[in-house]
mmCIF file of C-alpha atoms (C1' of nucleotides) in Angstrom:
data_model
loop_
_atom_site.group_PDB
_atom_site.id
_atom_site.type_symbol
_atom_site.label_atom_id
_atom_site.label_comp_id
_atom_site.label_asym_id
_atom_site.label_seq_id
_atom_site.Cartn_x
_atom_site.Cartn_y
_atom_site.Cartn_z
ATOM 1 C CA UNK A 22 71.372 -79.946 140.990
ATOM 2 C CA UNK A 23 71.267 -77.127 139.072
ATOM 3 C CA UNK A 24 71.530 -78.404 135.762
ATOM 4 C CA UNK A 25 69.300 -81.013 136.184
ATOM 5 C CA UNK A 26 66.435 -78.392 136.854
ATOM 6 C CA UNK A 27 67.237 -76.646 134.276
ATOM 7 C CA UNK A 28 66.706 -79.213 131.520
ATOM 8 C CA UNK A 29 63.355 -80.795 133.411
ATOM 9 C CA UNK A 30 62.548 -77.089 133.145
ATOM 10 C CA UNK A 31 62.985 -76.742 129.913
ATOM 11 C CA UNK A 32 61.225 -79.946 128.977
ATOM 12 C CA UNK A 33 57.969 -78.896 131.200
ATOM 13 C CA UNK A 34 57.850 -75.917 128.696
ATOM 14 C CA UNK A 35 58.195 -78.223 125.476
ATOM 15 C CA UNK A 36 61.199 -76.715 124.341
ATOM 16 C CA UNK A 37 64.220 -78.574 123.421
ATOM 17 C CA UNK A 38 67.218 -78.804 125.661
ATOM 18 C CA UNK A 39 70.449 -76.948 124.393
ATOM 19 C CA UNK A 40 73.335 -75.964 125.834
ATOM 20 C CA UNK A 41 72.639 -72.727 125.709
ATOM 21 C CA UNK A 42 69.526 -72.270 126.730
ATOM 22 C CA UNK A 43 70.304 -74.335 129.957
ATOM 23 C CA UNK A 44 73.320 -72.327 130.092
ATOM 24 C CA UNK A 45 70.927 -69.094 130.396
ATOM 25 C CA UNK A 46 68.507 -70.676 133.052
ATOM 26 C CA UNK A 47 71.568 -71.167 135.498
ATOM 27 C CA UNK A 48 72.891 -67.894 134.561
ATOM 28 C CA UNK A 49 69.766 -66.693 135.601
ATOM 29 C CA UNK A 50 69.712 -68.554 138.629
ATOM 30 C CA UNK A 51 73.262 -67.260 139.894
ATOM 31 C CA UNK A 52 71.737 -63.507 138.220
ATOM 32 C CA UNK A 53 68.042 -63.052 139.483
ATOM 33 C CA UNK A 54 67.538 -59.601 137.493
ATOM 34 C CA UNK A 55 70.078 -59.721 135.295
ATOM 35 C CA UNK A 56 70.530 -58.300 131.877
ATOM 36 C CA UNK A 57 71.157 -59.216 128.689
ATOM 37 C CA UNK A 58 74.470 -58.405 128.661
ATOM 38 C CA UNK A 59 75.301 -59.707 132.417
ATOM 39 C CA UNK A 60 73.843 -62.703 131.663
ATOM 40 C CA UNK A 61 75.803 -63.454 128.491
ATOM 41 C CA UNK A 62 78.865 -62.861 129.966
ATOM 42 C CA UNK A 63 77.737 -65.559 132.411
ATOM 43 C CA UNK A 64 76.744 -67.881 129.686
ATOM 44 C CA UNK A 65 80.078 -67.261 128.253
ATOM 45 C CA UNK A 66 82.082 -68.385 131.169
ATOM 46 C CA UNK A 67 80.402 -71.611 131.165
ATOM 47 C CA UNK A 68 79.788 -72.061 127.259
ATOM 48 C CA UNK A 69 82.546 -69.863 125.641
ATOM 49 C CA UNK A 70 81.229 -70.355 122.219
ATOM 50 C CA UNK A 71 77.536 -69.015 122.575
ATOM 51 C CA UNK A 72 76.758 -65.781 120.772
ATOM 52 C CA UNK A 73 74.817 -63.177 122.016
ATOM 53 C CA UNK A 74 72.285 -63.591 119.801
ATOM 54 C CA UNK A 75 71.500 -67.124 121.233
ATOM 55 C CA UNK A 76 71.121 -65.347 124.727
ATOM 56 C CA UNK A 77 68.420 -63.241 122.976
ATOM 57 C CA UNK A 78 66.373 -65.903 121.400
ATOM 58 C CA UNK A 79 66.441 -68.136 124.582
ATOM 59 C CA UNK A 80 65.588 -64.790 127.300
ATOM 60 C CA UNK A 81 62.856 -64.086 124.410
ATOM 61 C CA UNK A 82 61.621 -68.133 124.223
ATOM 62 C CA UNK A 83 61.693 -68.361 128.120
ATOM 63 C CA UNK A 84 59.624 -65.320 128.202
ATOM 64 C CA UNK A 85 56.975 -66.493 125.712
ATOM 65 C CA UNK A 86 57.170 -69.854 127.516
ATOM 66 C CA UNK A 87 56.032 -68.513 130.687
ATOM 67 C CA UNK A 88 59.595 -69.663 132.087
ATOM 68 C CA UNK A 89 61.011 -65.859 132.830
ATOM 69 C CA UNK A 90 59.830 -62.590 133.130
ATOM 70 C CA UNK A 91 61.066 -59.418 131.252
ATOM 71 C CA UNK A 92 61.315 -56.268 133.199
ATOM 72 C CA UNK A 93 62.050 -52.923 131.444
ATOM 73 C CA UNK A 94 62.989 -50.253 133.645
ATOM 74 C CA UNK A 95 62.934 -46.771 132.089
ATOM 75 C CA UNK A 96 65.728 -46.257 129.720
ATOM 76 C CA UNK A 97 67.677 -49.513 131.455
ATOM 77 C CA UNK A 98 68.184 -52.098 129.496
ATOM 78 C CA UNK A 99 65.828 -55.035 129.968
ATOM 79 C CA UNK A 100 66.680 -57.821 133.055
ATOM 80 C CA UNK A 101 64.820 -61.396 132.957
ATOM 81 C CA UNK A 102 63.853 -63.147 136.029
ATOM 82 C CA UNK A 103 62.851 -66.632 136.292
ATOM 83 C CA UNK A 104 60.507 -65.874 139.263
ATOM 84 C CA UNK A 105 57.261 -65.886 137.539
ATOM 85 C CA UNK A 106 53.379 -66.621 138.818
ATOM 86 C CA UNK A 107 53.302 -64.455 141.716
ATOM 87 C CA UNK A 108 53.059 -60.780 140.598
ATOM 88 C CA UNK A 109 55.161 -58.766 142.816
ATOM 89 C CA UNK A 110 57.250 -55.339 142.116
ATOM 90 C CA UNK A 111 60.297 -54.132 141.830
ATOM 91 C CA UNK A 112 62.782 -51.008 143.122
ATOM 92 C CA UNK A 113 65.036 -49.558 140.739
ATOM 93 C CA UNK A 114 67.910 -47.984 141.107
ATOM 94 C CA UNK A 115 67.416 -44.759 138.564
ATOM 95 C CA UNK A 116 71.811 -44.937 139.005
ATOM 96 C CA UNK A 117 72.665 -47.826 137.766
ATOM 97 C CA UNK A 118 69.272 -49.656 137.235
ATOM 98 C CA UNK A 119 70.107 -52.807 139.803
ATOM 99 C CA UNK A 120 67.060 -54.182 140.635
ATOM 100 C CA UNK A 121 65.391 -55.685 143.555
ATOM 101 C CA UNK A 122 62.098 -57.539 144.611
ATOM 102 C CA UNK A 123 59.873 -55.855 146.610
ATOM 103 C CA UNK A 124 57.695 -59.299 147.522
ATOM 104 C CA UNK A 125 54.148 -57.186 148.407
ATOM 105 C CA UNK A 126 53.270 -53.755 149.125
ATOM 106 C CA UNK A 127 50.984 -51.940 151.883
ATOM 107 C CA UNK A 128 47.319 -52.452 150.832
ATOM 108 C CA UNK A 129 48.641 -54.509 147.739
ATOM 109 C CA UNK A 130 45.385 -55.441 145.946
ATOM 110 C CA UNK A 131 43.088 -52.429 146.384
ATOM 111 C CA UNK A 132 45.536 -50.423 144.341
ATOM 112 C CA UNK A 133 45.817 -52.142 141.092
ATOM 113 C CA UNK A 134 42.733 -51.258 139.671
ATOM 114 C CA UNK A 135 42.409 -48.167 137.733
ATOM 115 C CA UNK A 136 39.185 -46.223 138.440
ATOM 116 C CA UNK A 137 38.788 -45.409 134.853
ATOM 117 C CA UNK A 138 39.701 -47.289 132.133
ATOM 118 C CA UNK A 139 39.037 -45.375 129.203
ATOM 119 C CA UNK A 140 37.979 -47.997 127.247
ATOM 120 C CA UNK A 141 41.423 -50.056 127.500
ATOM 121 C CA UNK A 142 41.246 -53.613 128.795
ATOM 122 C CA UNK A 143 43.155 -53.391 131.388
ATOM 123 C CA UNK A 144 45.253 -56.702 131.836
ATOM 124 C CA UNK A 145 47.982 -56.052 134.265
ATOM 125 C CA UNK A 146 49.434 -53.725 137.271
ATOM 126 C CA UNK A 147 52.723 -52.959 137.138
ATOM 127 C CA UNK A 148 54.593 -51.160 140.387
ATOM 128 C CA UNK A 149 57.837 -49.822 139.963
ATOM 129 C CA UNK A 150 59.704 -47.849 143.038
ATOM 130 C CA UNK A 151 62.215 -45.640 142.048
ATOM 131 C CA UNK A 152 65.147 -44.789 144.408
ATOM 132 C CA UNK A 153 69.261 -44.894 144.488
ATOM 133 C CA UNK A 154 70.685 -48.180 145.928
ATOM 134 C CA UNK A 155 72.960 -48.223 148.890
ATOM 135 C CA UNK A 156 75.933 -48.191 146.397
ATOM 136 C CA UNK A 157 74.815 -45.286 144.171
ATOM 137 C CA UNK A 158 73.599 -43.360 147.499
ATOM 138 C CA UNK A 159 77.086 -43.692 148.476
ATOM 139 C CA UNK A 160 78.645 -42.255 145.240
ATOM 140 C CA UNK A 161 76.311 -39.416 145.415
ATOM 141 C CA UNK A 162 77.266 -38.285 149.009
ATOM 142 C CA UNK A 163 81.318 -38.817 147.832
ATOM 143 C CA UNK A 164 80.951 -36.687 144.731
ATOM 144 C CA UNK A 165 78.532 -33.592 145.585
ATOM 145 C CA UNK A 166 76.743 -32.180 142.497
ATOM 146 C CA UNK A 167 78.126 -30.026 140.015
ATOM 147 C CA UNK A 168 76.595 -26.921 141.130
ATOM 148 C CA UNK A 169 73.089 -26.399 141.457
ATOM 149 C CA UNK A 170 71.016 -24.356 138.597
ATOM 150 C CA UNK A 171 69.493 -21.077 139.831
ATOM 151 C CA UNK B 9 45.895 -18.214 124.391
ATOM 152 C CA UNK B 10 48.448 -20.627 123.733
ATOM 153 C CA UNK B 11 51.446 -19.120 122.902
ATOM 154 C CA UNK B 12 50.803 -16.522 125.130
ATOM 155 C CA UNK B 13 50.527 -18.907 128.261
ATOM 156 C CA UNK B 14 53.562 -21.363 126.649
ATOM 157 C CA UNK B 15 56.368 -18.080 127.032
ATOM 158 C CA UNK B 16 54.977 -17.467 130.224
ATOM 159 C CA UNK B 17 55.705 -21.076 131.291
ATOM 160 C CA UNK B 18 59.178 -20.842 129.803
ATOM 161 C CA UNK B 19 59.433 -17.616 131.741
ATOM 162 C CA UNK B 20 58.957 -18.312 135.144
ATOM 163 C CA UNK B 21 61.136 -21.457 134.429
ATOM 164 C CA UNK B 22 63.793 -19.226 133.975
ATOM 165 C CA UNK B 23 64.323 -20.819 130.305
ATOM 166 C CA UNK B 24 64.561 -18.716 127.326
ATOM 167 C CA UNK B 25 61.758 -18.021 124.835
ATOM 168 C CA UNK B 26 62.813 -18.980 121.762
ATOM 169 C CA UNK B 27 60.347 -20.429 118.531
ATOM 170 C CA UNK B 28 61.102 -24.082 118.834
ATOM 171 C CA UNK B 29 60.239 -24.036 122.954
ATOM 172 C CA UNK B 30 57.133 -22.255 122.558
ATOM 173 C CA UNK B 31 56.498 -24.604 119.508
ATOM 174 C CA UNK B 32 57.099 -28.010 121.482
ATOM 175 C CA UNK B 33 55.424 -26.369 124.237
ATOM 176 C CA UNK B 34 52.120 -26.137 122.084
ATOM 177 C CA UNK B 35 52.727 -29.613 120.586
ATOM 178 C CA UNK B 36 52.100 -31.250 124.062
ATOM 179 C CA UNK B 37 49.208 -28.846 124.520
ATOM 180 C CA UNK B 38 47.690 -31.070 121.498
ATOM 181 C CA UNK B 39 49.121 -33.876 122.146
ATOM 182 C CA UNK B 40 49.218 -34.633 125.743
ATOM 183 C CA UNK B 41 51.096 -38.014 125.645
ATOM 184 C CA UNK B 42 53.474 -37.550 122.602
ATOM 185 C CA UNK B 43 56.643 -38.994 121.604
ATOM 186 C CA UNK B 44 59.427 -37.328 120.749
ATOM 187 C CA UNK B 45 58.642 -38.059 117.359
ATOM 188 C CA UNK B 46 55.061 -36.928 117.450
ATOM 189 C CA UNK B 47 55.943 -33.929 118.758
ATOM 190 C CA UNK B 48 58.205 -33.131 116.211
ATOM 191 C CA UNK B 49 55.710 -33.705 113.361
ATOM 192 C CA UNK B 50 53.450 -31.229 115.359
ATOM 193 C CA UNK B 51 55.936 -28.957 115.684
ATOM 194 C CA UNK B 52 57.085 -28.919 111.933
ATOM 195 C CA UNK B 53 53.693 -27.946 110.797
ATOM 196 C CA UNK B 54 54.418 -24.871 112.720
ATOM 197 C CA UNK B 55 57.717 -24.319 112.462
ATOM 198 C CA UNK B 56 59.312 -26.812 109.268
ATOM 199 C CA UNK B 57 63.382 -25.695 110.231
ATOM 200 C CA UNK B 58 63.253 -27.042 113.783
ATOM 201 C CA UNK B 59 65.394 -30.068 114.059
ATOM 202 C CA UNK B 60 64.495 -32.921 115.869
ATOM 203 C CA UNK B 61 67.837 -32.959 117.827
ATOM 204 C CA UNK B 62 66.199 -29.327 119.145
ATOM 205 C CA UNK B 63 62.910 -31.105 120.036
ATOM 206 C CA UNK B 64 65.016 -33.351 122.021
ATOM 207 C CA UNK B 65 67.040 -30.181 123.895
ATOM 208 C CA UNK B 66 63.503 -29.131 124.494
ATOM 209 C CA UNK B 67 62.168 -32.031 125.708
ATOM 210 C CA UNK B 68 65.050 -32.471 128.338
ATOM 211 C CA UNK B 69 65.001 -28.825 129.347
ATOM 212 C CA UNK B 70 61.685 -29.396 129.965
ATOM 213 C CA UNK B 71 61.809 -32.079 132.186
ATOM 214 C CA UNK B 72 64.579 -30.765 133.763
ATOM 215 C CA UNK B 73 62.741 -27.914 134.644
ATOM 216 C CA UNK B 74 60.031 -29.772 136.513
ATOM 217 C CA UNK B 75 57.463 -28.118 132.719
ATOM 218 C CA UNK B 76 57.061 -31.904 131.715
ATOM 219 C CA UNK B 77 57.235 -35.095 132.660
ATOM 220 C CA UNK B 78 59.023 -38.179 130.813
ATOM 221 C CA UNK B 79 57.218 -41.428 130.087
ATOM 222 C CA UNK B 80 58.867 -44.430 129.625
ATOM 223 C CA UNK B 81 56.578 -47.142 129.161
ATOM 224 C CA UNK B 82 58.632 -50.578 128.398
ATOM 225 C CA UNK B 83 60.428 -51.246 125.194
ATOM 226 C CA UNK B 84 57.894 -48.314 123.676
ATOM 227 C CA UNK B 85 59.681 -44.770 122.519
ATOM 228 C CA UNK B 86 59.418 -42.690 125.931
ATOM 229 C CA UNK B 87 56.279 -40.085 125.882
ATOM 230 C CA UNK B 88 55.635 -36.673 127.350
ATOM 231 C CA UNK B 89 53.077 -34.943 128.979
ATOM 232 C CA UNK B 90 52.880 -31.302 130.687
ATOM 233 C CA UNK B 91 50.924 -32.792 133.455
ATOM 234 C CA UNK B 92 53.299 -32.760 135.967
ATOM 235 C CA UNK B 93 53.176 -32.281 140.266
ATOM 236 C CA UNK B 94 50.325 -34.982 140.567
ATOM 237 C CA UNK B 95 51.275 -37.801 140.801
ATOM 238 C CA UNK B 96 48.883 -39.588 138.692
ATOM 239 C CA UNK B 97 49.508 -42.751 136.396
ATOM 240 C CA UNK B 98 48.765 -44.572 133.208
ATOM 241 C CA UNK B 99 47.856 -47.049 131.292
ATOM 242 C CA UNK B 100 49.795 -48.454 128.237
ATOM 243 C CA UNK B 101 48.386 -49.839 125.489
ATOM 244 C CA UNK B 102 51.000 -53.187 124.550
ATOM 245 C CA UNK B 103 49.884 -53.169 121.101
ATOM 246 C CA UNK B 104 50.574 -49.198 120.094
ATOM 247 C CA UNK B 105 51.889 -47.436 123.172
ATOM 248 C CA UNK B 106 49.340 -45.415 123.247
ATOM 249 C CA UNK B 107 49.066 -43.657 126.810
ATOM 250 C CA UNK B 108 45.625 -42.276 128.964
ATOM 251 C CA UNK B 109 45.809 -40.920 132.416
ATOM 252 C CA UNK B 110 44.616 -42.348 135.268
ATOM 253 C CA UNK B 111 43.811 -39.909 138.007
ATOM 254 C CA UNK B 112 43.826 -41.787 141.053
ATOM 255 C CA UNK B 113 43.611 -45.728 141.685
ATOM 256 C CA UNK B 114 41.037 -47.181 144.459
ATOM 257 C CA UNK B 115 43.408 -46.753 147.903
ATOM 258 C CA UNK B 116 45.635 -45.229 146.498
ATOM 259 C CA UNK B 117 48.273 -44.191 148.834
ATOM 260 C CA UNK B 118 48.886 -47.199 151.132
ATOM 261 C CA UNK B 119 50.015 -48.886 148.063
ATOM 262 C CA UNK B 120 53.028 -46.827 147.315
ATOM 263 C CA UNK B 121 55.016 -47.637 149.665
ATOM 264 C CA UNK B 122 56.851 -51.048 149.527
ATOM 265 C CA UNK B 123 57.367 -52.933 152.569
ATOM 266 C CA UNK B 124 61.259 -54.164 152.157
ATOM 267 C CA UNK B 125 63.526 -51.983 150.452
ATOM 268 C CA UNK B 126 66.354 -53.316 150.214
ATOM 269 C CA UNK B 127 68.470 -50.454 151.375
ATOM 270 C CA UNK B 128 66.863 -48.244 148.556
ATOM 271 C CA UNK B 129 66.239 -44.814 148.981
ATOM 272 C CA UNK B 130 62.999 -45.349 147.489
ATOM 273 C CA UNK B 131 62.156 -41.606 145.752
ATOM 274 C CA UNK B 132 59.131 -42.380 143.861
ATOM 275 C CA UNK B 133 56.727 -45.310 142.717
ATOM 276 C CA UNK B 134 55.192 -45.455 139.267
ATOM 277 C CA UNK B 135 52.238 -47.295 138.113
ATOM 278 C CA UNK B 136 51.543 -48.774 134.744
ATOM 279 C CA UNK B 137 48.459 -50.143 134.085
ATOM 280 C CA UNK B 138 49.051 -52.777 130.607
ATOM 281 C CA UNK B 139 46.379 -53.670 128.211
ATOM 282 C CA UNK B 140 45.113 -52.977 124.720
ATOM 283 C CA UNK B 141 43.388 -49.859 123.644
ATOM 284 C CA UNK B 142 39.846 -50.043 121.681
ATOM 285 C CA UNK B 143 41.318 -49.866 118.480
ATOM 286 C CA UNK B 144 44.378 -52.424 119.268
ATOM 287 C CA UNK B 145 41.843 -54.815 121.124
ATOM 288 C CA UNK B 146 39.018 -54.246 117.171
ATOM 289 C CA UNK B 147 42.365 -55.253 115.177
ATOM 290 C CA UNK B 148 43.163 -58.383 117.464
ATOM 291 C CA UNK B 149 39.119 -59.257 117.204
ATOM 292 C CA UNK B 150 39.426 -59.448 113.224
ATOM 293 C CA UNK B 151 42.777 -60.768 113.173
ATOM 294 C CA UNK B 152 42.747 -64.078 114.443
ATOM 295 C CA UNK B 153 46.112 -65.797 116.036
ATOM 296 C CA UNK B 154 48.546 -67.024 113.402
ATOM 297 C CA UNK B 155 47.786 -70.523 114.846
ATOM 298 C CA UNK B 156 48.794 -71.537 118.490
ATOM 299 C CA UNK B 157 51.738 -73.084 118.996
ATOM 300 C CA UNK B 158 52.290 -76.552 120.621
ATOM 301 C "C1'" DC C 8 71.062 -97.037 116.018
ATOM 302 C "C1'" DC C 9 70.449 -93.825 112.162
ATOM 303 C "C1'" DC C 10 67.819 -90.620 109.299
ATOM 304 C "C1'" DC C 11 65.205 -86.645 108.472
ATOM 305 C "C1'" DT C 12 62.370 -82.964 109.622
ATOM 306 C "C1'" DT C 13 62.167 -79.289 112.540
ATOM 307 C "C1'" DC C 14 63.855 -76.190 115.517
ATOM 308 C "C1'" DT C 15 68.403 -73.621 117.159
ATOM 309 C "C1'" DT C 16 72.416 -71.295 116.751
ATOM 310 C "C1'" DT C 17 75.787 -68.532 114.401
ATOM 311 C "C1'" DT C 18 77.251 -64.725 111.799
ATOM 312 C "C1'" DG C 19 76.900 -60.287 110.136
ATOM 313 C "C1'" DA C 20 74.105 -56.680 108.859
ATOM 314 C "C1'" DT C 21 70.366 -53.476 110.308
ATOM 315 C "C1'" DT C 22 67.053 -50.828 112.782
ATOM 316 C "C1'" DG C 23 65.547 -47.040 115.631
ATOM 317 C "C1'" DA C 24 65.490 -44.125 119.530
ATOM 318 C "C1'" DT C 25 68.490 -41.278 121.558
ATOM 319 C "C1'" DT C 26 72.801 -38.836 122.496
ATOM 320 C "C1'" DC C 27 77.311 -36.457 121.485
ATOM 321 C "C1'" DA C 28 80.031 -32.680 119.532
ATOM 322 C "C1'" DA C 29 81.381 -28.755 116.952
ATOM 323 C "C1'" DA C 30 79.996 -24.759 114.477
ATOM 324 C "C1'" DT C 31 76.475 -21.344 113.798
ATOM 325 C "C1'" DG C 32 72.734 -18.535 115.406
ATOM 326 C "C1'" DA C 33 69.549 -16.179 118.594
ATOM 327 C "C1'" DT C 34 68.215 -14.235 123.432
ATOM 328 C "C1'" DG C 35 67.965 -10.700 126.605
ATOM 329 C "C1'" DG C 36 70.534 -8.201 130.522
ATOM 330 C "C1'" DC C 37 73.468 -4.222 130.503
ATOM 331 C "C1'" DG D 19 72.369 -1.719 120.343
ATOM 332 C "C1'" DC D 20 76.378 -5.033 122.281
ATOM 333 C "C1'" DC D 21 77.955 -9.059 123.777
ATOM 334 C "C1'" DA D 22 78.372 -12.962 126.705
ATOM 335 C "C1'" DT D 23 75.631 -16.774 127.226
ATOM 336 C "C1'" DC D 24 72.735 -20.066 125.998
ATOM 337 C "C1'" DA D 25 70.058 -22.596 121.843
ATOM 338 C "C1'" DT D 26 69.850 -24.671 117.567
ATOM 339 C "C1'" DT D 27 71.558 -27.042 113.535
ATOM 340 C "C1'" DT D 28 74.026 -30.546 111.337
ATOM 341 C "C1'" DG D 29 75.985 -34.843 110.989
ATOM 342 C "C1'" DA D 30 78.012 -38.556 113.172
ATOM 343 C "C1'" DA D 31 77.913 -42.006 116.865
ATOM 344 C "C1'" DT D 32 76.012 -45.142 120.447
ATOM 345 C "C1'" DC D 33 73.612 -48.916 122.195
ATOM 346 C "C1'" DA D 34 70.166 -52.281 122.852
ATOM 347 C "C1'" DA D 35 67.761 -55.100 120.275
ATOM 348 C "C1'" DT D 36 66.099 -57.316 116.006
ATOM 349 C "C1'" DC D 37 66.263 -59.353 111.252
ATOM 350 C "C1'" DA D 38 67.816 -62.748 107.904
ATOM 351 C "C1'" DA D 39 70.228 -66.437 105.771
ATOM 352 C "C1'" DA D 40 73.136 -70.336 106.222
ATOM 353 C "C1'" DA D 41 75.020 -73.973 109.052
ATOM 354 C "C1'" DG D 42 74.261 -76.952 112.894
ATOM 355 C "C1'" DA D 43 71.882 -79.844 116.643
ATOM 356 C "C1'" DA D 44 67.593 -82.303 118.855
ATOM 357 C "C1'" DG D 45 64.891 -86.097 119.065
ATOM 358 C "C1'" DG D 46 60.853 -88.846 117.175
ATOM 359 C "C1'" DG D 47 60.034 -92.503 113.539
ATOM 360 C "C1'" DG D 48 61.638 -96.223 111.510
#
DNA sequence: CCCCTTCTTTTGATTGATTCAAATGATGGC
DNA sequence: GCCATCATTTGAATCAATCAAAAGAAGGGG
């Protein structure tokens, strides 16, 4: 089914249908936050020859085509996700920078308006949490710290 | 006052005084969301030998140290401010990174906590307010699109 | 069904913030 | 004032991401 969204997709959005770019949007699919990097060595498996600059220009066309999302945690690399239109948040792991949705939060809309602008216009809330995943908790407890400063 | 009250903070953070601390110190007196690079021009004026690899050391010690706080707004060079222990937030300017505070946002604290967490140890949440600063949102006004696409 | 214009992809170089590492220099407790 | 320890300088390296030019496909018009 897959590939057959993909290209209808694509086509919704007015851009042409390539291998690789419908190679990225099922990447995507199987890698809901995934970076550039992860999601060209998805691309690859499927469509060997594709070069990483391809998966750059299609995450970047997606993204100005309203088709994907680009999230840019901290000093993480960047991850794309193709769930776009509803604005919900994310938790980041500040180990290894997984991500995951966090679909609403507690009092949601109250919160994302500033109470003083300072003459920005404001266009958008963003909400990151910050935290360890389960697997980076782990490693944590396993290796304790170096030894505390003062 | 300044310098005075900058080796004081470096003090009772148990870091050494030395010239290029105090100097970087004073920088983000003046300039209260600075980058790295910022900070080093300010610094320079001050004190031209100082490296930027020591306004990095700095920087980090800072943080470190719980004296500053990292910024890290998107694909933007990180910032800095000496603001630290509230936890207030900001908004980004998309066009010039240019950073303001925001003390508090309208109900503020039922909104930072998320309601699934995936198995996160959830530490902190950060909010970003996006938009375009006065002088970003003048230089869009007299600048008119290239021509839409489609 | 083919051509031609336009848009994509490839390749290889480049940028820019940040970090690493080794040698030199300064800080401050004794 | 000495000396071990910590900072700074210098110069190279990393890494994600972007730029640019040439070669290659997509798909609408004929």
């Amino acid at each position: 089914m897959s590939s057959t969204d993909a290209r209808a997709l694509l086509r919704e959005a007015s851009l042409r249908v390539t291998e690789p770019r419908v190679a990225v949007v099922e990447a995507l699919e199987g890698h809901p936050h995934g970076s550039a990097d992860e999601l060209y060595s998805a691309v690859a498996r499927v469509l060997p020859t594709t070069s990483k600059q391809a998966v750059y220009n299609v995450l970047h066309d997606l993204a100005d085509h309203g088709l994907a999302r680009r999230i840019e945690p901290g000093d993480h690399p960047a991850r794309y996700e193709l769930r776009v239109g509803d604005n919900h948040h994310h938790v980041v792991c500040r180990g290894c920078g997984v991500i995951a949705d966090v679909d609403c939060v507690v009092g949601h809309a109250p919160c994302l308006t500033p109470s003083v602008d300072h003459g920005f216009a404001v266009v958008e809330a963003e909400v990151v949490f910050w935290g360890l995943c389960q697997a980076c908790t782990r490693a944590r407890e396993a290796t304790p710290e170096p030894s505390p400063a003062i």
